[in-house]
Backbone as numpy.savetxt, mean C-alpha at the origin, in Angstrom:
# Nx Ny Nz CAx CAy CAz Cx Cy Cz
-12.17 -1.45 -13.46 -10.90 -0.78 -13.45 -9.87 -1.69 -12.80
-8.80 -2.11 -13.25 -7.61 -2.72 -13.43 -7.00 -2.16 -12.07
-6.71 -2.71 -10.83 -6.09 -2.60 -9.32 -5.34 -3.29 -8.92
-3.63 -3.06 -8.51 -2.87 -3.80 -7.97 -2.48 -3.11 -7.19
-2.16 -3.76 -5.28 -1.72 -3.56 -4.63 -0.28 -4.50 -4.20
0.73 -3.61 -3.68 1.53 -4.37 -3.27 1.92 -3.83 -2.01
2.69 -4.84 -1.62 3.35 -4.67 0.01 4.93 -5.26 -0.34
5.58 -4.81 1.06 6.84 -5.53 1.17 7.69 -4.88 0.01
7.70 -3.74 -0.26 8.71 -3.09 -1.77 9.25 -2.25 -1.07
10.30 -1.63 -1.54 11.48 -1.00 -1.53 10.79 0.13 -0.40
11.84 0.41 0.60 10.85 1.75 0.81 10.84 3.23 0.30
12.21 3.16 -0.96 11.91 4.36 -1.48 10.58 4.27 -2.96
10.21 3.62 -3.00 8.86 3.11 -3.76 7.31 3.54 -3.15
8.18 2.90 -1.29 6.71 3.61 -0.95 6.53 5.19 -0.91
7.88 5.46 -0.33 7.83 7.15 -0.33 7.34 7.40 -1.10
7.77 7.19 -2.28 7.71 7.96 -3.86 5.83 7.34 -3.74
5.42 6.59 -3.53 3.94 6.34 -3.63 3.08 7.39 -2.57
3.17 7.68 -1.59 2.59 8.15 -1.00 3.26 10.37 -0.63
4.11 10.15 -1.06 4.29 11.74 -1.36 3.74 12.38 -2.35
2.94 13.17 -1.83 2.37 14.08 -2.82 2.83 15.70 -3.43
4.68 15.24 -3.29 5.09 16.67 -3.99 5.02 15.78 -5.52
5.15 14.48 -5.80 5.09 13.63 -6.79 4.08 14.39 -7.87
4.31 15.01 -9.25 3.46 15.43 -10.08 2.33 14.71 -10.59
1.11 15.39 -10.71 0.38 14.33 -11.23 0.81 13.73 -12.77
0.73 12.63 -13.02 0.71 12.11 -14.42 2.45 11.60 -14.42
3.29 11.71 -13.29 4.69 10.99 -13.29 4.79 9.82 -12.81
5.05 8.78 -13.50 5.25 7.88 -12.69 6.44 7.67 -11.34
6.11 6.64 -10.45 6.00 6.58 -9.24 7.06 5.68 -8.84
7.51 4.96 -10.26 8.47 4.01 -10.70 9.27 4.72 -11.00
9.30 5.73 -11.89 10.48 6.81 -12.53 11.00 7.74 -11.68
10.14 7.94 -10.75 10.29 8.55 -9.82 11.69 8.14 -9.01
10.91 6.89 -8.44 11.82 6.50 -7.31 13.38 5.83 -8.02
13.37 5.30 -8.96 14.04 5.17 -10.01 15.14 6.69 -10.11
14.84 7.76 -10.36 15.62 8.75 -10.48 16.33 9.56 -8.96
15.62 8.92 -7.97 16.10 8.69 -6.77 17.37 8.23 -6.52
17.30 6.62 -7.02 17.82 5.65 -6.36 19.03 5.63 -7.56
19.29 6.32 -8.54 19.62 6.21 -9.95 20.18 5.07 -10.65
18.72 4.40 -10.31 18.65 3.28 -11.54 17.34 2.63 -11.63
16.77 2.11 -12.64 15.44 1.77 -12.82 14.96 0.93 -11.67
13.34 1.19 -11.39 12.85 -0.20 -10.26 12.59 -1.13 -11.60
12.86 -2.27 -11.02 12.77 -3.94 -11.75 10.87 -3.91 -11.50
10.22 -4.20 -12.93 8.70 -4.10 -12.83 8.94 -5.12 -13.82
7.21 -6.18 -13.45 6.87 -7.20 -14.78 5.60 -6.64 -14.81
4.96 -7.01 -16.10 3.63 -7.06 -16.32 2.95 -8.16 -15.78
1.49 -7.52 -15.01 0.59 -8.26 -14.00 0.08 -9.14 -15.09
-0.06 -10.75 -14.73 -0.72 -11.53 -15.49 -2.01 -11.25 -16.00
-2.66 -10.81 -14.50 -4.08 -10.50 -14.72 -4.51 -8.93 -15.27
-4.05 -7.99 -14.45 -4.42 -6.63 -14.97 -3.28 -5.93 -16.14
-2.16 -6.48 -16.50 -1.17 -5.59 -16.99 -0.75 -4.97 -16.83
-0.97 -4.48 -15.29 -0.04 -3.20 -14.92 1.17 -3.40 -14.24
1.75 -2.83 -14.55 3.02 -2.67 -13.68 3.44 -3.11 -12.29
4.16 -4.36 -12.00 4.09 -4.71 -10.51 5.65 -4.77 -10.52
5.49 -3.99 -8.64 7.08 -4.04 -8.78 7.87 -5.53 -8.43
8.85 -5.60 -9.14 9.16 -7.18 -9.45 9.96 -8.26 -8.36
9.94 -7.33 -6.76 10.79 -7.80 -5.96 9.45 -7.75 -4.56
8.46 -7.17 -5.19 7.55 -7.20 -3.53 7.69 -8.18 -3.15
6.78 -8.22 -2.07 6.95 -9.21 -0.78 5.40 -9.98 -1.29
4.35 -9.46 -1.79 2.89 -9.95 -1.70 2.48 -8.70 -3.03
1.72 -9.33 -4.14 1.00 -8.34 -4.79 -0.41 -9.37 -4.79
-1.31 -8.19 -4.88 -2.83 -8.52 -5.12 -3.54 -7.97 -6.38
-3.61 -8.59 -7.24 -3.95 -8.56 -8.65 -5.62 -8.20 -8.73
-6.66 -7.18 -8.96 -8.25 -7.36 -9.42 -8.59 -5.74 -9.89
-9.96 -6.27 -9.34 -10.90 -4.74 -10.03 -11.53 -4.35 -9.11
-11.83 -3.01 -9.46 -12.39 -1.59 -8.43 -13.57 -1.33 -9.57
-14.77 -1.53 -9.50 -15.87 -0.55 -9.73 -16.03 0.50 -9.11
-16.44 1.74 -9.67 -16.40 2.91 -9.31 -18.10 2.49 -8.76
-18.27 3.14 -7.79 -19.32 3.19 -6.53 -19.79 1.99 -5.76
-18.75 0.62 -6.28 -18.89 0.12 -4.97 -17.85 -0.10 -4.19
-18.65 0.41 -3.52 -18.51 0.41 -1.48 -18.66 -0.72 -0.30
-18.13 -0.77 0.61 -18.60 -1.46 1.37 -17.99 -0.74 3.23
-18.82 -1.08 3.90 -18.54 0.08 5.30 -16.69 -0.56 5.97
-16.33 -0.20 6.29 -14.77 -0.72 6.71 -14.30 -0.15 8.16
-14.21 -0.47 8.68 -13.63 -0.30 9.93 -14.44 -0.24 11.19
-14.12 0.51 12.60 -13.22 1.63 12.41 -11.97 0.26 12.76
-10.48 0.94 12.56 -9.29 0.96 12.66 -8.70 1.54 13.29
-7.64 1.37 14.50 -6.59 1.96 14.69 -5.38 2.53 13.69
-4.89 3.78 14.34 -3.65 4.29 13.22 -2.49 3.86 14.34
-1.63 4.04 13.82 -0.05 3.98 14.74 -0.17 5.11 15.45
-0.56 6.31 14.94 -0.62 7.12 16.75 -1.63 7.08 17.93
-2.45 6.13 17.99 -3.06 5.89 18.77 -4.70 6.16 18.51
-5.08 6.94 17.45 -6.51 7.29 17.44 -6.79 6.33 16.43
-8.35 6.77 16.21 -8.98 5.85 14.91 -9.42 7.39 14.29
-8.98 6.31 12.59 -9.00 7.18 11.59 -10.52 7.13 10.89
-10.53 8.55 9.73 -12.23 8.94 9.20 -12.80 9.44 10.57
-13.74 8.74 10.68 -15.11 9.14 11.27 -14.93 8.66 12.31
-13.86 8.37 13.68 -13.71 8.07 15.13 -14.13 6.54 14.99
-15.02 5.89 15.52 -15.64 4.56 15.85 -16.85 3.95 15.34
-16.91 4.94 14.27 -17.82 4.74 12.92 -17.05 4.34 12.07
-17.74 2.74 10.95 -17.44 2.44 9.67 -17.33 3.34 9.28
-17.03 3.72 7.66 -16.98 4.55 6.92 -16.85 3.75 5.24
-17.64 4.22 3.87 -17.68 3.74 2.93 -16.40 3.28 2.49
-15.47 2.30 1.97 -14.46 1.97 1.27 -14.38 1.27 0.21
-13.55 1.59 -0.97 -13.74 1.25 -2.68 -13.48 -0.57 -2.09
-14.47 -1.40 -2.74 -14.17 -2.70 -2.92 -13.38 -3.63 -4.40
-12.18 -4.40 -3.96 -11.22 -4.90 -4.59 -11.88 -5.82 -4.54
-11.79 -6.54 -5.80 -12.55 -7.93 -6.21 -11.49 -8.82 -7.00
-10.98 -9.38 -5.81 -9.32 -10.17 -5.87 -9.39 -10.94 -7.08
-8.51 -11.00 -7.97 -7.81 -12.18 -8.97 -7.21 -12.79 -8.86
-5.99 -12.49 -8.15 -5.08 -13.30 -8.10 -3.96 -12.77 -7.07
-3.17 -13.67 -6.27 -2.13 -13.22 -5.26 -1.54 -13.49 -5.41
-0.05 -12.90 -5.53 1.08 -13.71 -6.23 2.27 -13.20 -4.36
2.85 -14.02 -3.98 4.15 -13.70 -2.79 4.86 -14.71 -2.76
5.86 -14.20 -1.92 6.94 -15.23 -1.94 7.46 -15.98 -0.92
7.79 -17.12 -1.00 8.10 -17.63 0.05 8.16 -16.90 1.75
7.78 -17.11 2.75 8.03 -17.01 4.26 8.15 -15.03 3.80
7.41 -14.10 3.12 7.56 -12.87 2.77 7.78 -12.23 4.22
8.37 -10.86 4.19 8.97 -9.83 5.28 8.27 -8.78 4.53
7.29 -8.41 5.54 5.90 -7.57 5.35 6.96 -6.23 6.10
6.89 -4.87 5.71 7.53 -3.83 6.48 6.25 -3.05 6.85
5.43 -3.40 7.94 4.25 -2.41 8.02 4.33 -1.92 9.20
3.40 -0.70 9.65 3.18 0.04 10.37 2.09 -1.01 11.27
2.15 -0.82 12.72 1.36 -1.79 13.49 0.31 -0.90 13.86
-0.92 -0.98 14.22 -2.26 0.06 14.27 -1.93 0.14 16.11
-1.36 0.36 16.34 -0.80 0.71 18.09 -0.25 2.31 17.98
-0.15 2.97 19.80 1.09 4.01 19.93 2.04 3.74 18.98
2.72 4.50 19.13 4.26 4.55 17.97 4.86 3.44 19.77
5.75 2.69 18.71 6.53 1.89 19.64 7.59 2.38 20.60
7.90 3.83 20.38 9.02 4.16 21.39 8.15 5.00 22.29
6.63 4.98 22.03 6.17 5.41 23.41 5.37 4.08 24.08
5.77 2.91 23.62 5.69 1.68 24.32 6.72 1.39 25.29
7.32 1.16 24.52 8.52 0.63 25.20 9.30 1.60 26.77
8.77 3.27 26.08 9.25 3.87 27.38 7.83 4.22 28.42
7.21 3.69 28.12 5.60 3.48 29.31 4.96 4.13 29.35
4.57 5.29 27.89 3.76 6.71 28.23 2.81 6.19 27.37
2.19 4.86 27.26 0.70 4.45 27.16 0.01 4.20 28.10
């Protein structure tokens, strides 16, 4: 099965990716697109053909077999705990990379696996 991840995109892209008032079977592009009212800029992935949005910061081009796994973590979240199963691995779908396509010196917008930063900065860690 055909898998692209990206980072570094718009952040009404990610919203629209990770909200689940989003219907099933709408795209996520049209979506955020009818948001922003005007199309997101997408090319076709060299390797998988799907849809990559055309301004990320980093896309990762491969394939997902359905049942393999491999144990992953544990991880910190940004509020301070670890996610799944506490300080236990837990099974996760394995990506079997093709190809990485980014851009120059890229500006990653991510969440850091720490407290939320304004309870850093004011000392209630």
């Amino acid at each position: 099965m055909p898998v692209a991840v990206a980072t570094g995109i718009d952040p009404t892209l990610y919203f629209a990716s990770t909200d689940r008032s989003v219907p099933w079977g709408v795209s996520e592009y049209d979506y955020t697109g009818g948001i922003k009212g005007e199309p997101i800029e997408v090319i076709q992935g060299p390797y998988t053909g799907l849809p990559l949005p055309a301004h990320a910061e980093v896309v990762i081009e491969g394939e997902c077999h359905p049942g393999e796994v491999i144990d992953e973590g544990p991880f910190g979240e940004w509020m301070g705990y670890y996610a799944n199963l506490g300080l236990s691995p837990v099974p996760e779908p394995v990506i079997r990379v093709k190809a990485i396509y980014h851009r120059n010196d890229p500006i990653l917008t991510c969440a850091i696996q720490v407290y939320p930063l304004q309870n850093i900065l004011r000392g209630l860690v």
